[in-house]
Structure formats: C-alpha cells, structure tokens
Amino acid sequence: MALFLYPNINKGGLIPAKTKLDQYTELLSRSVSGLNEYEKWIPFLNTASKLYKYKFRDQIMIHAQRPNATACADYNLWKRPELADRYVK
C-alpha cells in the first residue's frame, strides 16, 4: 500500500494522505452508522436480499457504493465468456 505525503500548511511539515484503507474504513463507518434509521435500513435490506451470499460488511460496502446493485462479482468473472461475457469498465 502506498503512503503519500502532502504538506501540512498549519504546522509546516508533512502529514500522510488518506490511504485506500482509511477511505474504506471511513465509508464503512458512515454506512453502518446510518443503518439505525428505518428509512435507510429498508433500502439496505433490499440490496442485501439480492446479495445474500456476501458477508454483512461486504453487503454494506456494496450498498454504500451502488444501492441499486443486483449482481456483484469479481472483475475476471464478468470477463469470462462462458459465464457472463459482459463489458466492465
């Protein structure tokens, strides 16, 4: 994992930029904290019902990034002609 530094204007030094892990953790935390409201819980359950084979934390992350997801798979699976043969960006 790469660690990037950017100048800290207030202190005159360098501080680490957010890593992908930090961003992932922050998104997961925000998403979980929002699920205690009924209006957000029901849409999550709709997404999770379509992705029942995934772990809870993966369902939360999928819902956080694309609430209307109906299928989720590894990039290489989508590219396999005998299974999906789909174009993926």
GROMACS .gro file of N, CA, C and O in nm:
model
  356
    1MET      N    1   0.084  -0.116   0.000
    1MET     CA    2   0.000   0.000   0.000
    1MET      C    3   0.089   0.123   0.000
    1MET      O    4   0.182   0.135   0.078
    2ALA      N    5   0.059   0.215  -0.088
    2ALA     CA    6   0.141   0.336  -0.099
    2ALA      C    7   0.098   0.438   0.006
    2ALA      O    8  -0.019   0.450   0.038
    3LEU      N    9   0.192   0.508   0.058
    3LEU     CA   10   0.164   0.614   0.154
    3LEU      C   11   0.214   0.744   0.093
    3LEU      O   12   0.332   0.759   0.063
    4PHE      N   13   0.123   0.835   0.068
    4PHE     CA   14   0.158   0.962   0.008
    4PHE      C   15   0.161   1.070   0.114
    4PHE      O   16   0.083   1.069   0.208
    5LEU      N   17   0.252   1.163   0.099
    5LEU     CA   18   0.263   1.274   0.193
    5LEU      C   19   0.227   1.403   0.125
    5LEU      O   20   0.255   1.423   0.008
    6TYR      N   21   0.162   1.490   0.197
    6TYR     CA   22   0.135   1.623   0.144
    6TYR      C   23   0.167   1.725   0.252
    6TYR      O   24   0.164   1.694   0.370
    7PRO      N   25   0.196   1.847   0.213
    7PRO     CA   26   0.238   1.947   0.311
    7PRO      C   27   0.125   1.983   0.408
    7PRO      O   28   0.012   1.998   0.369
    8ASN      N   29   0.160   1.994   0.533
    8ASN     CA   30   0.067   2.040   0.634
    8ASN      C   31   0.090   2.190   0.649
    8ASN      O   32   0.190   2.233   0.706
    9ILE      N   33   0.000   2.267   0.596
    9ILE     CA   34   0.018   2.412   0.591
    9ILE      C   35   0.025   2.471   0.731
    9ILE      O   36   0.104   2.561   0.758
   10ASN      N   37  -0.055   2.421   0.824
   10ASN     CA   38  -0.060   2.477   0.959
   10ASN      C   39   0.068   2.453   1.038
   10ASN      O   40   0.110   2.537   1.115
   11LYS      N   41   0.130   2.337   1.021
   11LYS     CA   42   0.247   2.303   1.102
   11LYS      C   43   0.377   2.309   1.024
   11LYS      O   44   0.483   2.293   1.080
   12GLY      N   45   0.369   2.328   0.894
   12GLY     CA   46   0.489   2.341   0.814
   12GLY      C   47   0.559   2.209   0.784
   12GLY      O   48   0.665   2.207   0.727
   13GLY      N   49   0.499   2.096   0.820
   13GLY     CA   50   0.562   1.966   0.797
   13GLY      C   51   0.485   1.885   0.696
   13GLY      O   52   0.402   1.937   0.621
   14LEU      N   53   0.513   1.756   0.691
   14LEU     CA   54   0.442   1.665   0.602
   14LEU      C   55   0.355   1.572   0.685
   14LEU      O   56   0.398   1.522   0.789
   15ILE      N   57   0.234   1.549   0.638
   15ILE     CA   58   0.144   1.453   0.704
   15ILE      C   59   0.097   1.353   0.600
   15ILE      O   60   0.091   1.385   0.481
   16PRO      N   61   0.067   1.231   0.641
   16PRO     CA   62   0.026   1.129   0.543
   16PRO      C   63  -0.112   1.159   0.485
   16PRO      O   64  -0.202   1.202   0.557
   17ALA      N   65  -0.126   1.138   0.355
   17ALA     CA   66  -0.256   1.150   0.290
   17ALA      C   67  -0.337   1.026   0.325
   17ALA      O   68  -0.282   0.925   0.371
   18LYS      N   69  -0.468   1.032   0.305
   18LYS     CA   70  -0.552   0.917   0.335
   18LYS      C   71  -0.519   0.801   0.242
   18LYS      O   72  -0.508   0.817   0.121
   19THR      N   73  -0.503   0.685   0.299
   19THR     CA   74  -0.479   0.566   0.220
   19THR      C   75  -0.614   0.507   0.178
   19THR      O   76  -0.719   0.548   0.229
   20LYS      N   77  -0.612   0.412   0.089
   20LYS     CA   78  -0.735   0.347   0.047
   20LYS      C   79  -0.801   0.277   0.166
   20LYS      O   80  -0.923   0.275   0.178
   21LEU      N   81  -0.720   0.221   0.253
   21LEU     CA   82  -0.775   0.155   0.372
   21LEU      C   83  -0.847   0.255   0.460
   21LEU      O   84  -0.956   0.226   0.512
   22ASP      N   85  -0.790   0.374   0.476
   22ASP     CA   86  -0.856   0.478   0.555
   22ASP      C   87  -0.989   0.517   0.492
   22ASP      O   88  -1.090   0.535   0.562
   23GLN      N   89  -0.990   0.531   0.361
   23GLN     CA   90  -1.113   0.567   0.291
   23GLN      C   91  -1.218   0.457   0.304
   23GLN      O   92  -1.336   0.484   0.326
   24TYR      N   93  -1.175   0.332   0.292
   24TYR     CA   94  -1.265   0.216   0.306
   24TYR      C   95  -1.325   0.215   0.446
   24TYR      O   96  -1.445   0.199   0.463
   25THR      N   97  -1.240   0.233   0.547
   25THR     CA   98  -1.286   0.231   0.685
   25THR      C   99  -1.383   0.343   0.713
   25THR      O  100  -1.485   0.324   0.780
   26GLU      N  101  -1.356   0.460   0.660
   26GLU     CA  102  -1.444   0.575   0.679
   26GLU      C  103  -1.580   0.552   0.613
   26GLU      O  104  -1.685   0.579   0.673
   27LEU      N  105  -1.581   0.499   0.491
   27LEU     CA  106  -1.706   0.470   0.421
   27LEU      C  107  -1.786   0.364   0.496
   27LEU      O  108  -1.907   0.377   0.513
   28LEU      N  109  -1.719   0.260   0.543
   28LEU     CA  110  -1.787   0.155   0.618
   28LEU      C  111  -1.848   0.211   0.747
   28LEU      O  112  -1.963   0.183   0.779
   29SER      N  113  -1.773   0.292   0.817
   29SER     CA  114  -1.822   0.351   0.943
   29SER      C  115  -1.943   0.440   0.919
   29SER      O  116  -2.043   0.431   0.992
   30ARG      N  117  -1.937   0.526   0.817
   30ARG     CA  118  -2.051   0.613   0.785
   30ARG      C  119  -2.173   0.532   0.746
   30ARG      O  120  -2.286   0.563   0.785
   31SER      N  121  -2.151   0.427   0.669
   31SER     CA  122  -2.262   0.345   0.621
   31SER      C  123  -2.330   0.270   0.734
   31SER      O  124  -2.452   0.264   0.741
   32VAL      N  125  -2.251   0.213   0.823
   32VAL     CA  126  -2.307   0.138   0.935
   32VAL      C  127  -2.383   0.231   1.029
   32VAL      O  128  -2.493   0.198   1.076
   33SER      N  129  -2.329   0.348   1.056
   33SER     CA  130  -2.395   0.440   1.148
   33SER      C  131  -2.528   0.490   1.092
   33SER      O  132  -2.618   0.524   1.168
   34GLY      N  133  -2.544   0.491   0.962
   34GLY     CA  134  -2.669   0.535   0.902
   34GLY      C  135  -2.777   0.429   0.900
   34GLY      O  136  -2.893   0.459   0.876
   35LEU      N  137  -2.743   0.305   0.927
   35LEU     CA  138  -2.841   0.196   0.918
   35LEU      C  139  -2.934   0.188   1.039
   35LEU      O  140  -3.024   0.105   1.041
   36ASN      N  141  -2.914   0.272   1.138
   36ASN     CA  142  -3.002   0.267   1.255
   36ASN      C  143  -3.132   0.345   1.232
   36ASN      O  144  -3.217   0.350   1.318
   37GLU      N  145  -3.149   0.403   1.115
   37GLU     CA  146  -3.271   0.473   1.079
   37GLU      C  147  -3.354   0.384   0.986
   37GLU      O  148  -3.302   0.324   0.893
   38TYR      N  149  -3.482   0.377   1.013
   38TYR     CA  150  -3.572   0.291   0.936
   38TYR      C  151  -3.566   0.322   0.787
   38TYR      O  152  -3.565   0.232   0.703
   39GLU      N  153  -3.562   0.452   0.753
   39GLU     CA  154  -3.563   0.493   0.613
   39GLU      C  155  -3.439   0.446   0.538
   39GLU      O  156  -3.440   0.435   0.416
   40LYS      N  157  -3.330   0.422   0.608
   40LYS     CA  158  -3.207   0.374   0.544
   40LYS      C  159  -3.192   0.222   0.557
   40LYS      O  160  -3.122   0.160   0.476
   41TRP      N  161  -3.255   0.163   0.657
   41TRP     CA  162  -3.244   0.019   0.681
   41TRP      C  163  -3.316  -0.059   0.572
   41TRP      O  164  -3.264  -0.158   0.521
   42ILE      N  165  -3.437  -0.018   0.535
   42ILE     CA  166  -3.516  -0.090   0.436
   42ILE      C  167  -3.447  -0.095   0.299
   42ILE      O  168  -3.436  -0.202   0.240
   43PRO      N  169  -3.395   0.017   0.247
   43PRO     CA  170  -3.321   0.007   0.119
   43PRO      C  171  -3.198  -0.084   0.129
   43PRO      O  172  -3.167  -0.156   0.033
   44PHE      N  173  -3.131  -0.081   0.243
   44PHE     CA  174  -3.017  -0.172   0.260
   44PHE      C  175  -3.064  -0.317   0.254
   44PHE      O  176  -3.000  -0.401   0.190
   45LEU      N  177  -3.174  -0.349   0.321
   45LEU     CA  178  -3.225  -0.487   0.318
   45LEU      C  179  -3.263  -0.529   0.177
   45LEU      O  180  -3.243  -0.646   0.141
   46ASN      N  181  -3.315  -0.437   0.098
   46ASN     CA  182  -3.346  -0.470  -0.042
   46ASN      C  183  -3.219  -0.506  -0.120
   46ASN      O  184  -3.218  -0.601  -0.197
   47THR      N  185  -3.114  -0.429  -0.098
   47THR     CA  186  -2.986  -0.460  -0.164
   47THR      C  187  -2.930  -0.592  -0.112
   47THR      O  188  -2.888  -0.678  -0.189
   48ALA      N  189  -2.930  -0.609   0.019
   48ALA     CA  190  -2.873  -0.730   0.081
   48ALA      C  191  -2.949  -0.856   0.038
   48ALA      O  192  -2.889  -0.963   0.025
   49SER      N  193  -3.079  -0.844   0.013
   49SER     CA  194  -3.157  -0.961  -0.027
   49SER      C  195  -3.112  -1.015  -0.163
   49SER      O  196  -3.128  -1.133  -0.191
   50LYS      N  197  -3.056  -0.929  -0.246
   50LYS     CA  198  -3.007  -0.972  -0.377
   50LYS      C  199  -2.863  -1.024  -0.371
   50LYS      O  200  -2.816  -1.088  -0.463
   51LEU      N  201  -2.795  -0.992  -0.262
   51LEU     CA  202  -2.653  -1.027  -0.247
   51LEU      C  203  -2.633  -1.113  -0.122
   51LEU      O  204  -2.537  -1.094  -0.047
   52TYR      N  205  -2.722  -1.209  -0.101
   52TYR     CA  206  -2.724  -1.286   0.024
   52TYR      C  207  -2.602  -1.375   0.045
   52TYR      O  208  -2.575  -1.416   0.157
   53LYS      N  209  -2.525  -1.402  -0.057
   53LYS     CA  210  -2.407  -1.487  -0.041
   53LYS      C  211  -2.286  -1.412   0.014
   53LYS      O  212  -2.186  -1.473   0.048
   54TYR      N  213  -2.296  -1.281   0.021
   54TYR     CA  214  -2.184  -1.200   0.067
   54TYR      C  215  -2.191  -1.177   0.218
   54TYR      O  216  -2.298  -1.181   0.278
   55LYS      N  217  -2.076  -1.152   0.277
   55LYS     CA  218  -2.069  -1.119   0.418
   55LYS      C  219  -2.139  -0.985   0.443
   55LYS      O  220  -2.149  -0.902   0.353
   56PHE      N  221  -2.182  -0.964   0.568
   56PHE     CA  222  -2.253  -0.842   0.605
   56PHE      C  223  -2.174  -0.716   0.569
   56PHE      O  224  -2.227  -0.623   0.510
   57ARG      N  225  -2.046  -0.714   0.603
   57ARG     CA  226  -1.966  -0.593   0.575
   57ARG      C  227  -1.953  -0.569   0.424
   57ARG      O  228  -1.951  -0.455   0.379
   58ASP      N  229  -1.946  -0.677   0.346
   58ASP     CA  230  -1.940  -0.661   0.200
   58ASP      C  231  -2.073  -0.609   0.146
   58ASP      O  232  -2.075  -0.527   0.055
   59GLN      N  233  -2.184  -0.656   0.203
   59GLN     CA  234  -2.315  -0.606   0.162
   59GLN      C  235  -2.327  -0.457   0.190
   59GLN      O  236  -2.381  -0.382   0.110
   60ILE      N  237  -2.276  -0.416   0.306
   60ILE     CA  238  -2.281  -0.274   0.341
   60ILE      C  239  -2.199  -0.192   0.242
   60ILE      O  240  -2.243  -0.086   0.195
   61MET      N  241  -2.080  -0.239   0.209
   61MET     CA  242  -1.995  -0.164   0.116
   61MET      C  243  -2.055  -0.159  -0.025
   61MET      O  244  -2.046  -0.056  -0.091
   62ILE      N  245  -2.114  -0.267  -0.068
   62ILE     CA  246  -2.179  -0.267  -0.200
   62ILE      C  247  -2.295  -0.168  -0.199
   62ILE      O  248  -2.310  -0.088  -0.291
   63HIS      N  249  -2.376  -0.172  -0.095
   63HIS     CA  250  -2.489  -0.080  -0.084
   63HIS      C  251  -2.443   0.065  -0.077
   63HIS      O  252  -2.504   0.154  -0.137
   64ALA      N  253  -2.333   0.090  -0.007
   64ALA     CA  254  -2.282   0.227   0.006
   64ALA      C  255  -2.237   0.282  -0.129
   64ALA      O  256  -2.251   0.401  -0.156
   65GLN      N  257  -2.184   0.195  -0.213
   65GLN     CA  258  -2.131   0.240  -0.342
   65GLN      C  259  -2.234   0.236  -0.454
   65GLN      O  260  -2.228   0.316  -0.547
   66ARG      N  261  -2.327   0.140  -0.446
   66ARG     CA  262  -2.430   0.127  -0.550
   66ARG      C  263  -2.554   0.062  -0.489
   66ARG      O  264  -2.570  -0.060  -0.494
   67PRO      N  265  -2.644   0.143  -0.435
   67PRO     CA  266  -2.762   0.089  -0.366
   67PRO      C  267  -2.854   0.006  -0.455
   67PRO      O  268  -2.926  -0.080  -0.405
   68ASN      N  269  -2.851   0.028  -0.584
   68ASN     CA  270  -2.939  -0.047  -0.674
   68ASN      C  271  -2.870  -0.170  -0.736
   68ASN      O  272  -2.919  -0.224  -0.834
   69ALA      N  273  -2.761  -0.215  -0.679
   69ALA     CA  274  -2.687  -0.330  -0.733
   69ALA      C  275  -2.774  -0.456  -0.729
   69ALA      O  276  -2.845  -0.481  -0.632
   70THR      N  277  -2.769  -0.531  -0.838
   70THR     CA  278  -2.843  -0.657  -0.844
   70THR      C  279  -2.751  -0.777  -0.854
   70THR      O  280  -2.792  -0.889  -0.828
   71ALA      N  281  -2.627  -0.755  -0.894
   71ALA     CA  282  -2.530  -0.862  -0.904
   71ALA      C  283  -2.391  -0.805  -0.880
   71ALA      O  284  -2.362  -0.692  -0.919
   72CYS      N  285  -2.309  -0.882  -0.815
   72CYS     CA  286  -2.174  -0.838  -0.785
   72CYS      C  287  -2.081  -0.958  -0.804
   72CYS      O  288  -2.113  -1.068  -0.758
   73ALA      N  289  -1.972  -0.935  -0.873
   73ALA     CA  290  -1.877  -1.043  -0.897
   73ALA      C  291  -1.738  -0.985  -0.921
   73ALA      O  292  -1.724  -0.866  -0.950
   74ASP      N  293  -1.640  -1.069  -0.911
   74ASP     CA  294  -1.503  -1.032  -0.940
   74ASP      C  295  -1.491  -0.990  -1.085
   74ASP      O  296  -1.562  -1.041  -1.173
   75TYR      N  297  -1.402  -0.896  -1.112
   75TYR     CA  298  -1.381  -0.844  -1.247
   75TYR      C  299  -1.357  -0.957  -1.347
   75TYR      O  300  -1.415  -0.959  -1.456
   76ASN      N  301  -1.274  -1.053  -1.311
   76ASN     CA  302  -1.240  -1.162  -1.403
   76ASN      C  303  -1.360  -1.251  -1.434
   76ASN      O  304  -1.370  -1.307  -1.543
   77LEU      N  305  -1.452  -1.265  -1.340
   77LEU     CA  306  -1.571  -1.344  -1.366
   77LEU      C  307  -1.658  -1.279  -1.473
   77LEU      O  308  -1.709  -1.346  -1.562
   78TRP      N  309  -1.672  -1.148  -1.467
   78TRP     CA  310  -1.752  -1.078  -1.567
   78TRP      C  311  -1.691  -1.093  -1.707
   78TRP      O  312  -1.763  -1.090  -1.806
   79LYS      N  313  -1.560  -1.108  -1.714
   79LYS     CA  314  -1.493  -1.116  -1.843
   79LYS      C  315  -1.498  -1.257  -1.905
   79LYS      O  316  -1.472  -1.273  -2.023
   80ARG      N  317  -1.530  -1.359  -1.824
   80ARG     CA  318  -1.530  -1.497  -1.876
   80ARG      C  319  -1.648  -1.519  -1.970
   80ARG      O  320  -1.764  -1.504  -1.931
   81PRO      N  321  -1.621  -1.556  -2.095
   81PRO     CA  322  -1.729  -1.568  -2.194
   81PRO      C  323  -1.831  -1.676  -2.160
   81PRO      O  324  -1.948  -1.661  -2.190
   82GLU      N  325  -1.790  -1.785  -2.097
   82GLU     CA  326  -1.885  -1.894  -2.070
   82GLU      C  327  -1.979  -1.862  -1.954
   82GLU      O  328  -2.082  -1.926  -1.937
   83LEU      N  329  -1.945  -1.760  -1.873
   83LEU     CA  330  -2.031  -1.728  -1.759
   83LEU      C  331  -2.109  -1.599  -1.779
   83LEU      O  332  -2.231  -1.597  -1.766
   84ALA      N  333  -2.042  -1.493  -1.806
   84ALA     CA  334  -2.113  -1.365  -1.812
   84ALA      C  335  -2.090  -1.293  -1.945
   84ALA      O  336  -2.184  -1.241  -2.003
   85ASP      N  337  -1.966  -1.290  -1.991
   85ASP     CA  338  -1.931  -1.221  -2.115
   85ASP      C  339  -1.986  -1.079  -2.118
   85ASP      O  340  -2.059  -1.040  -2.209
   86ARG      N  341  -1.954  -1.004  -2.014
   86ARG     CA  342  -2.001  -0.866  -2.003
   86ARG      C  343  -1.884  -0.770  -2.016
   86ARG      O  344  -1.771  -0.803  -1.987
   87TYR      N  345  -1.916  -0.647  -2.057
   87TYR     CA  346  -1.816  -0.543  -2.062
   87TYR      C  347  -1.816  -0.471  -1.928
   87TYR      O  348  -1.921  -0.430  -1.878
   88VAL      N  349  -1.700  -0.457  -1.867
   88VAL     CA  350  -1.687  -0.390  -1.738
   88VAL      C  351  -1.584  -0.282  -1.750
   88VAL      O  352  -1.475  -0.304  -1.802
   89LYS      N  353  -1.616  -0.161  -1.704
   89LYS     CA  354  -1.520  -0.050  -1.706
   89LYS      C  355  -1.418  -0.069  -1.599
   89LYS      O  356  -1.442  -0.111  -1.492
   0.00000   0.00000   0.00000
